[in-house]
Tab-separated table of C-alpha atoms and ligand atoms in Angstrom:
chain	number	residue	atom	x	y	z
A	1	MET	CA	-15.756	-18.648	7.571
A	2	LYS	CA	-11.753	-18.957	7.886
A	3	ILE	CA	-9.642	-17.600	4.557
A	4	LEU	CA	-5.782	-18.712	4.908
A	5	GLY	CA	-4.028	-15.521	3.234
A	6	ILE	CA	-0.988	-15.563	1.481
A	7	GLU	CA	1.224	-12.714	0.376
A	8	SER	CA	4.933	-12.183	-1.324
A	9	SER	CA	4.622	-9.660	-3.825
A	10	CYS	CA	7.525	-7.569	-2.773
A	11	ASP	CA	10.129	-8.237	0.161
A	12	GLU	CA	7.773	-9.805	2.632
A	13	THR	CA	6.946	-12.916	3.006
A	14	ALA	CA	3.640	-13.012	4.600
A	15	ALA	CA	0.342	-15.682	5.546
A	16	ALA	CA	-2.337	-14.925	7.873
A	17	VAL	CA	-5.832	-16.812	9.214
A	18	VAL	CA	-8.101	-13.961	8.601
A	19	GLU	CA	-12.276	-15.020	10.254
A	20	ASP	CA	-15.415	-13.239	7.736
A	21	GLY	CA	-12.771	-10.379	6.357
A	22	THR	CA	-12.386	-8.698	9.392
A	23	ARG	CA	-11.135	-10.703	12.045
A	24	VAL	CA	-7.619	-11.681	12.421
A	25	ILE	CA	-7.208	-14.942	13.815
A	26	SER	CA	-3.107	-14.742	13.039
A	27	SER	CA	-0.567	-13.035	11.317
A	28	VAL	CA	2.836	-14.324	9.986
A	29	VAL	CA	5.331	-11.661	8.728
A	30	ALA	CA	8.895	-12.601	7.469
A	31	SER	CA	10.420	-9.268	6.539
A	32	GLN	CA	13.643	-9.364	4.354
A	33	VAL	CA	13.879	-6.239	4.462
A	34	GLU	CA	17.371	-6.026	6.388
A	35	GLU	CA	18.809	-7.757	3.677
A	36	HIS	CA	17.691	-5.347	0.758
A	37	LYS	CA	19.022	-2.419	2.745
A	38	LEU	CA	22.742	-3.394	2.004
A	39	TYR	CA	21.749	-2.693	-1.618
A	40	GLY	CA	19.326	0.452	-1.222
A	41	GLY	CA	16.355	-1.108	-2.727
A	42	VAL	CA	15.008	-4.423	-3.223
A	43	VAL	CA	16.605	-6.410	-5.325
A	44	PRO	CA	14.306	-9.396	-7.006
A	45	GLU	CA	16.110	-12.206	-6.897
A	46	ILE	CA	17.008	-12.037	-3.888
A	47	ALA	CA	13.488	-11.569	-3.252
A	48	SER	CA	12.721	-14.591	-4.506
A	49	ARG	CA	15.155	-16.623	-3.236
A	50	ARG	CA	14.079	-15.712	0.512
A	51	HIS	CA	10.390	-16.564	-0.233
A	52	ALA	CA	11.607	-19.634	-1.757
A	53	GLU	CA	12.769	-20.162	2.209
A	54	ALA	CA	10.316	-18.705	4.634
A	55	ILE	CA	7.303	-19.653	2.283
A	56	VAL	CA	6.415	-22.843	4.075
A	57	PRO	CA	7.664	-22.238	7.510
A	58	VAL	CA	5.629	-18.707	7.793
A	59	VAL	CA	2.038	-20.797	6.888
A	60	HIS	CA	2.802	-23.391	9.460
A	61	GLN	CA	3.702	-20.827	12.125
A	62	ALA	CA	-0.232	-18.479	10.613
A	63	LEU	CA	-1.672	-21.758	11.397
A	64	GLU	CA	-0.273	-22.876	14.321
A	65	GLN	CA	-0.629	-19.593	15.961
A	66	ALA	CA	-4.815	-19.665	15.014
A	67	GLY	CA	-4.693	-22.943	16.112
A	68	THR	CA	-7.046	-23.477	13.109
A	69	ALA	CA	-5.481	-27.250	11.673
A	70	LEU	CA	-5.248	-26.778	7.110
A	71	ALA	CA	-9.399	-28.692	7.625
A	72	ASP	CA	-10.650	-26.144	8.966
A	73	ILE	CA	-9.645	-23.861	6.517
A	74	ASP	CA	-12.687	-22.468	3.956
A	75	ALA	CA	-10.034	-21.427	0.928
A	76	ILE	CA	-6.932	-20.203	0.145
A	77	ALA	CA	-6.210	-16.335	-0.765
A	78	VAL	CA	-2.940	-15.623	-2.397
A	79	THR	CA	-1.620	-12.809	-3.715
A	80	TYR	CA	-1.076	-12.878	-7.731
A	81	ALA	CA	-0.781	-9.276	-9.338
A	82	PRO	CA	0.577	-6.712	-9.231
A	83	GLY	CA	3.956	-6.964	-8.320
A	84	LEU	CA	8.038	-8.583	-8.707
A	85	ILE	CA	7.434	-11.701	-10.925
A	86	GLY	CA	9.856	-14.140	-9.008
A	87	ALA	CA	8.619	-12.785	-6.275
A	88	LEU	CA	4.662	-13.843	-6.948
A	89	LEU	CA	5.205	-16.907	-8.307
A	90	VAL	CA	6.515	-18.093	-4.837
A	91	GLY	CA	3.182	-17.401	-3.630
A	92	VAL	CA	1.056	-18.496	-6.374
A	93	ASN	CA	3.081	-22.050	-7.097
A	94	PHE	CA	2.583	-22.698	-3.316
A	95	ALA	CA	-0.869	-21.981	-2.570
A	96	LYS	CA	-1.648	-23.444	-5.716
A	97	GLY	CA	0.050	-27.064	-4.481
A	98	LEU	CA	-1.482	-26.572	-1.119
A	99	SER	CA	-4.879	-26.161	-2.737
A	100	LEU	CA	-4.421	-29.369	-4.982
A	101	SER	CA	-3.357	-31.567	-2.611
A	102	THR	CA	-5.856	-30.252	0.258
A	103	GLY	CA	-8.716	-30.078	-2.552
A	104	ILE	CA	-9.072	-26.354	-0.445
A	105	PRO	CA	-10.653	-23.420	-3.136
A	106	LEU	CA	-7.924	-21.199	-4.554
A	107	VAL	CA	-8.932	-17.669	-4.497
A	108	PRO	CA	-6.449	-15.199	-6.575
A	109	THR	CA	-6.386	-11.712	-4.693
A	110	HIS	CA	-4.927	-8.334	-6.754
A	111	HIS	CA	-2.791	-6.157	-4.217
A	112	LEU	CA	-3.763	-3.221	-3.829
A	113	ARG	CA	-7.622	-4.333	-3.496
A	114	SER	CA	-5.694	-6.330	-0.299
A	115	HIS	CA	-4.707	-2.722	0.090
A	116	ILE	CA	-8.080	-1.155	0.565
A	117	ALA	CA	-9.159	-4.641	2.558
A	118	SER	CA	-6.287	-3.885	5.109
A	119	ASN	CA	-9.297	-0.791	6.267
A	120	TYR	CA	-12.252	-3.748	6.708
A	121	ILE	CA	-9.682	-5.058	9.565
A	122	SER	CA	-8.857	-1.626	11.335
A	123	ASN	CA	-13.033	-0.806	10.956
A	124	PRO	CA	-15.209	-3.695	10.589
A	125	ASP	CA	-18.281	-1.286	10.525
A	126	LEU	CA	-16.668	0.213	7.067
A	127	LYS	CA	-18.508	-0.758	4.172
A	128	PRO	CA	-17.996	0.280	0.087
A	129	PRO	CA	-19.084	2.431	-1.216
A	130	PHE	CA	-16.076	4.648	-0.655
A	131	LEU	CA	-13.392	6.139	-1.958
A	132	CYS	CA	-10.164	5.797	-1.620
A	133	LEU	CA	-7.011	6.990	-1.443
A	134	VAL	CA	-4.394	4.094	-2.878
A	135	VAL	CA	-0.609	5.108	-1.804
A	136	SER	CA	1.991	2.046	-1.758
A	137	GLY	CA	5.886	2.410	-2.887
A	138	GLY	CA	4.866	1.261	-6.070
A	139	HIS	CA	1.126	2.985	-6.767
A	140	SER	CA	-0.976	6.494	-6.205
A	141	HIS	CA	-4.459	5.626	-7.097
A	142	ILE	CA	-7.966	7.712	-6.266
A	143	VAL	CA	-10.284	4.303	-6.259
A	144	LEU	CA	-14.061	4.285	-6.733
A	145	VAL	CA	-14.917	1.225	-4.067
A	146	GLU	CA	-18.150	0.672	-5.242
A	147	ASP	CA	-18.861	-2.648	-4.031
A	148	TYR	CA	-16.132	-4.879	-2.375
A	149	THR	CA	-15.124	-6.060	-5.611
A	150	LYS	CA	-15.737	-3.494	-7.686
A	151	MET	CA	-13.402	-0.677	-8.616
A	152	ARG	CA	-13.235	2.190	-10.649
A	153	ILE	CA	-9.293	4.071	-10.898
A	154	ILE	CA	-10.548	7.907	-11.051
A	155	GLY	CA	-7.095	8.892	-10.855
A	156	ARG	CA	-3.416	7.949	-10.914
A	157	THR	CA	-0.072	9.044	-11.205
A	158	ARG	CA	1.800	9.877	-14.611
A	159	ASP	CA	5.644	9.056	-13.011
A	160	ASP	CA	6.667	8.106	-9.444
A	161	ALA	CA	4.525	6.513	-6.825
A	162	ALA	CA	4.537	8.379	-3.607
A	163	GLY	CA	5.986	6.192	-1.983
A	164	GLU	CA	8.695	6.081	-4.418
A	165	ALA	CA	9.182	10.133	-3.780
A	166	PHE	CA	9.820	9.471	-0.355
A	167	ASP	CA	12.314	6.242	-0.554
A	168	LYS	CA	14.466	8.595	-3.326
A	169	ALA	CA	14.319	11.520	-1.436
A	170	ALA	CA	15.181	9.703	1.384
A	171	ARG	CA	17.805	7.872	0.251
A	172	THR	CA	19.760	10.985	-0.927
A	173	MET	CA	19.454	12.200	2.181
A	174	GLY	CA	21.509	8.715	3.024
A	175	MET	CA	18.400	7.567	4.979
A	176	PRO	CA	18.345	3.425	4.894
A	177	TYR	CA	15.687	1.473	2.611
A	178	PRO	CA	12.910	1.968	2.581
A	179	GLY	CA	13.282	5.824	3.142
A	180	GLY	CA	9.696	6.960	3.715
A	181	ILE	CA	9.370	5.879	7.272
A	182	GLU	CA	12.516	7.415	8.586
A	183	LEU	CA	11.770	10.849	6.641
A	184	ASP	CA	8.192	11.035	8.184
A	185	LYS	CA	10.375	10.899	11.472
A	186	VAL	CA	12.489	13.538	10.694
A	187	ALA	CA	9.815	15.587	9.264
A	188	GLN	CA	8.211	16.264	12.535
A	189	ASN	CA	10.882	17.957	13.562
A	190	GLY	CA	11.596	20.244	10.965
A	191	ASN	CA	9.436	23.630	9.409
A	192	PRO	CA	7.508	22.408	6.094
A	193	LEU	CA	7.948	26.284	5.147
A	194	ALA	CA	11.414	26.565	4.675
A	195	PHE	CA	11.504	25.165	1.027
A	196	LYS	CA	9.368	26.234	-1.529
A	197	LEU	CA	8.668	23.079	-3.409
A	198	PRO	CA	6.804	22.904	-7.071
A	199	ARG	CA	3.189	21.450	-7.169
A	200	PRO	CA	3.125	19.635	-10.043
A	201	VAL	CA	-0.761	19.494	-11.728
A	202	VAL	CA	-1.508	17.270	-14.092
A	203	HIS	CA	-3.118	19.122	-17.160
A	204	ASP	CA	-6.469	18.489	-18.095
A	205	ALA	CA	-6.049	15.370	-15.288
A	206	PRO	CA	-7.329	16.946	-12.350
A	207	TYR	CA	-7.446	13.912	-10.103
A	208	ASP	CA	-3.945	12.601	-11.755
A	209	PHE	CA	-0.401	12.793	-9.579
A	210	SER	CA	2.993	14.029	-11.014
A	211	PHE	CA	5.602	13.181	-8.088
A	212	SER	CA	8.791	12.883	-10.583
A	213	GLY	CA	9.242	16.787	-10.787
A	214	LEU	CA	9.178	17.086	-7.358
A	215	LYS	CA	11.417	14.240	-6.344
A	216	THR	CA	13.648	15.632	-8.672
A	217	ALA	CA	13.453	19.336	-7.081
A	218	VAL	CA	14.271	17.777	-3.560
A	219	ILE	CA	17.086	15.873	-5.247
A	220	ASN	CA	18.894	18.934	-7.055
A	221	LEU	CA	18.020	21.318	-3.916
A	222	ILE	CA	20.157	18.738	-1.784
A	223	HIS	CA	22.536	18.240	-4.645
A	224	ASN	CA	22.991	21.535	-4.859
A	225	SER	CA	23.486	22.741	-1.353
A	226	GLU	CA	26.067	19.961	-1.547
A	227	GLN	CA	28.475	21.246	-4.051
A	228	LYS	CA	28.513	24.506	-2.261
A	229	GLY	CA	29.623	23.269	0.441
A	230	ILE	CA	26.493	24.662	3.119
A	231	GLU	CA	25.151	21.841	5.446
A	232	ILE	CA	21.428	21.726	4.915
A	233	ASN	CA	18.676	21.258	7.193
A	234	LYS	CA	18.005	18.009	7.015
A	235	PRO	CA	14.476	17.823	9.211
A	236	ASP	CA	13.624	20.647	7.441
A	237	VAL	CA	14.031	19.391	3.844
A	238	CYS	CA	12.028	16.554	5.288
A	239	ALA	CA	9.473	18.398	6.455
A	240	SER	CA	9.317	20.167	3.113
A	241	PHE	CA	8.851	17.392	0.744
A	242	ARG	CA	6.834	15.664	3.070
A	243	TYR	CA	4.217	18.802	2.854
A	244	ALA	CA	4.526	19.134	-0.678
A	245	VAL	CA	3.865	15.954	-1.543
A	246	VAL	CA	0.761	15.208	1.319
A	247	ASP	CA	-0.299	18.486	-0.075
A	248	CYS	CA	-0.787	17.304	-4.535
A	249	LEU	CA	-2.394	13.794	-2.266
A	250	VAL	CA	-5.048	15.755	-0.121
A	251	THR	CA	-5.913	18.377	-2.673
A	252	ASN	CA	-6.226	15.990	-5.450
A	253	PHE	CA	-8.361	13.174	-3.415
A	254	LEU	CA	-10.743	16.490	-1.217
A	255	LYS	CA	-11.489	17.383	-5.019
A	256	ALA	CA	-12.607	14.387	-6.006
A	257	ALA	CA	-14.828	13.432	-3.337
A	258	GLU	CA	-16.194	16.706	-3.929
A	259	ASP	CA	-16.644	16.455	-7.805
A	260	TYR	CA	-18.096	12.467	-7.378
A	261	ASN	CA	-19.839	13.534	-4.800
A	262	ILE	CA	-18.651	11.178	-1.715
A	263	LYS	CA	-18.581	11.978	1.787
A	264	ARG	CA	-17.169	8.685	2.871
A	265	LEU	CA	-12.804	8.861	2.710
A	266	VAL	CA	-10.156	5.899	2.953
A	267	ILE	CA	-6.937	5.721	2.779
A	268	ALA	CA	-4.519	2.667	2.360
A	269	GLY	CA	-0.894	1.514	1.200
A	270	GLY	CA	2.101	1.465	3.235
A	271	VAL	CA	2.363	5.329	3.089
A	272	SER	CA	-0.369	5.884	4.007
A	273	ALA	CA	1.328	4.843	7.096
A	274	ASN	CA	2.763	8.638	6.813
A	275	SER	CA	1.826	10.513	10.023
A	276	LEU	CA	0.655	14.262	8.205
A	277	LEU	CA	-1.170	12.044	5.018
A	278	ARG	CA	-3.675	10.992	8.614
A	279	SER	CA	-3.482	13.916	10.380
A	280	THR	CA	-3.890	16.415	7.582
A	281	LEU	CA	-7.010	13.857	6.279
A	282	ALA	CA	-8.443	13.273	10.170
A	283	GLU	CA	-9.061	17.232	9.707
A	284	GLU	CA	-10.353	17.502	6.470
A	285	CYS	CA	-12.768	15.388	6.717
A	286	LYS	CA	-13.956	16.695	9.997
A	287	LYS	CA	-14.548	20.028	8.720
A	288	ARG	CA	-16.180	19.016	5.892
A	289	GLY	CA	-18.195	16.280	7.709
A	290	TYR	CA	-17.016	13.481	5.730
A	291	GLU	CA	-16.164	10.054	7.515
A	292	PHE	CA	-12.787	9.141	7.238
A	293	TYR	CA	-10.912	5.774	7.571
A	294	MET	CA	-7.514	4.031	7.832
A	295	PRO	CA	-5.758	1.819	9.004
A	296	GLU	CA	-3.847	0.886	12.196
A	297	LYS	CA	-0.505	1.589	11.540
A	298	LYS	CA	0.292	-2.195	11.300
A	299	TRP	CA	-1.584	-2.968	8.872
A	300	CYS	CA	-1.081	-0.124	5.922
A	301	GLY	CA	2.645	-1.807	5.155
A	302	ASP	CA	2.590	-5.568	3.435
A	303	ASN	CA	0.893	-7.990	5.646
A	304	ALA	CA	-1.313	-11.303	4.487
A	305	ALA	CA	-4.259	-10.506	7.031
A	306	MET	CA	-5.275	-7.831	4.027
A	307	VAL	CA	-5.201	-10.890	1.725
A	308	GLY	CA	-7.261	-12.831	4.276
A	309	SER	CA	-9.405	-10.105	4.121
A	310	GLN	CA	-10.351	-9.252	0.270
A	311	GLY	CA	-10.077	-13.403	-0.302
A	312	TYR	CA	-13.002	-13.398	1.946
A	313	TYR	CA	-15.117	-10.786	-0.708
A	314	GLU	CA	-13.274	-12.693	-3.797
A	315	TYR	CA	-14.696	-15.626	-2.754
A	316	LEU	CA	-18.261	-14.875	-1.939
A	317	SER	CA	-18.385	-12.582	-5.718
A	318	GLY	CA	-17.266	-16.449	-7.282
A	319	ARG	CA	-13.816	-15.494	-7.706
A	320	VAL	CA	-11.348	-18.849	-7.603
A	321	ALA	CA	-8.572	-20.247	-9.530
A	322	GLY	CA	-7.907	-23.209	-11.130
A	323	THR	CA	-4.281	-24.555	-11.283
A	324	ASP	CA	-3.380	-22.838	-14.286
A	325	LEU	CA	-3.235	-19.948	-12.576
A	326	ASN	CA	-0.104	-17.546	-13.389
A	327	ALA	CA	1.302	-14.843	-11.870
A	328	TYR	CA	1.860	-11.804	-13.569
A	329	ALA	CA	3.557	-8.126	-12.757
A	330	THR	CA	1.136	-5.399	-13.705
A	331	MET	CA	-2.492	-5.561	-13.754
A	332	SER	CA	-5.417	-3.147	-13.121
A	333	ILE	CA	-7.034	-3.210	-10.209
A	334	GLU	CA	-10.147	-2.783	-11.925
A	335	VAL	CA	-10.160	-6.133	-13.709
B	1	KG4	O1	2.191	-1.245	0.436
B	1	KG4	P1	4.228	-0.324	1.004
B	1	KG4	O2	4.252	-1.424	2.060
B	1	KG4	O3	4.292	-2.430	-0.387
B	1	KG4	C1	4.040	-1.852	-1.484
B	1	KG4	O4	3.146	-2.496	-2.377
B	1	KG4	O5	4.798	-0.735	-2.386
B	1	KG4	O6	4.461	0.403	0.601
B	1	KG4	C2	5.743	0.758	0.818
B	1	KG4	C3	6.369	2.163	0.571
B	1	KG4	C4	7.344	2.958	0.616
B	1	KG4	O7	8.128	2.911	0.116
B	1	KG4	C5	7.769	3.365	2.174
B	1	KG4	O8	8.704	3.844	2.113
B	1	KG4	C6	6.132	3.503	2.480
B	1	KG4	O9	5.439	2.568	1.381
B	1	KG4	N1	6.040	4.704	3.644
B	1	KG4	C7	5.874	5.227	3.704
B	1	KG4	C8	6.000	5.322	5.143
B	1	KG4	N2	5.768	3.934	5.934
B	1	KG4	C9	5.759	3.556	4.552
B	1	KG4	N3	5.950	6.789	3.185
B	1	KG4	C10	5.970	7.734	4.168
B	1	KG4	N4	5.439	8.228	4.995
B	1	KG4	C11	5.240	6.740	6.122
B	1	KG4	N5	5.778	6.531	7.696
B	2	ZN	ZN1	1.736	-3.271	-0.915
């Protein structure tokens, strides 16, 4: 079964053709990141406009690269939540029009569920149930994936997402948006024990995260040394901060796995590209005899192949929408 996936929830316009949830036949991503860099973050109005310009050529390219005619597409899966509302609406309205004019079924797909599905592409043997750490620019969740379309959140951030914390820390050090990637690179040459940073915990909620205090601590560290005219060792700050964030993520994730007695662990979302998170979890899972899966780096960030993958499972579960489909800025992964 061939699914056309369409993604426009943030700053990437993407389309892909995916077969049976795991085989990517084509994948096209038009990134707007260079333009948003000028402003230090995503400007929603610009994002919507660029999606509107890119959506037609991107879908065309995805079909062309797949050597697939629209007539051979079995369903159109589109990201309808969560994300920037104006950006989501471009993809949703385009997909609705395409579905209406061709009669191809329309499948609404949740962005974070799609991030999880990127793992089915990279690891075709992977099957639920498993425990997934979903870490992106907007979300940090520990999700119990009971089945492809049945999920339960057992831990979440109370304030900033991990990606957001990485980006803000990086921005304070003058790194371009999105700084998480750059911070990860610079951290490779630093000492993770150079600066002592807090490991915030949420009282009575052992699987929840809180990154805002940690973010403020690193920003204060940088500002204080600037005020004193002391040049701070950037690689050491990056390494110490990365270690602190990864430590919080890994500690809660492993505790949840132990308490829920789940021995198959998975990571997903933009931050799952973080090299320390990947290596630490691979090591810890090996020690404990757990199975561990992660997406290939090319599928960690926003793309439409993951939408085509999750869309396949949503379609099989009977999720099909009509032309009254709307986009939603927020929506739980459980719905
Ligand atoms: O999933 P994603 O592409 O978009 C959202 O759905 O939010 O995640 C983007 C986030 C950004 O905050 C970016 O800095 C972060 O993922 N990110 C990283 C790395 N690569 C991307 N954070 C830390 N280390 C990385 N290597
Ligand atoms: Zn994303």
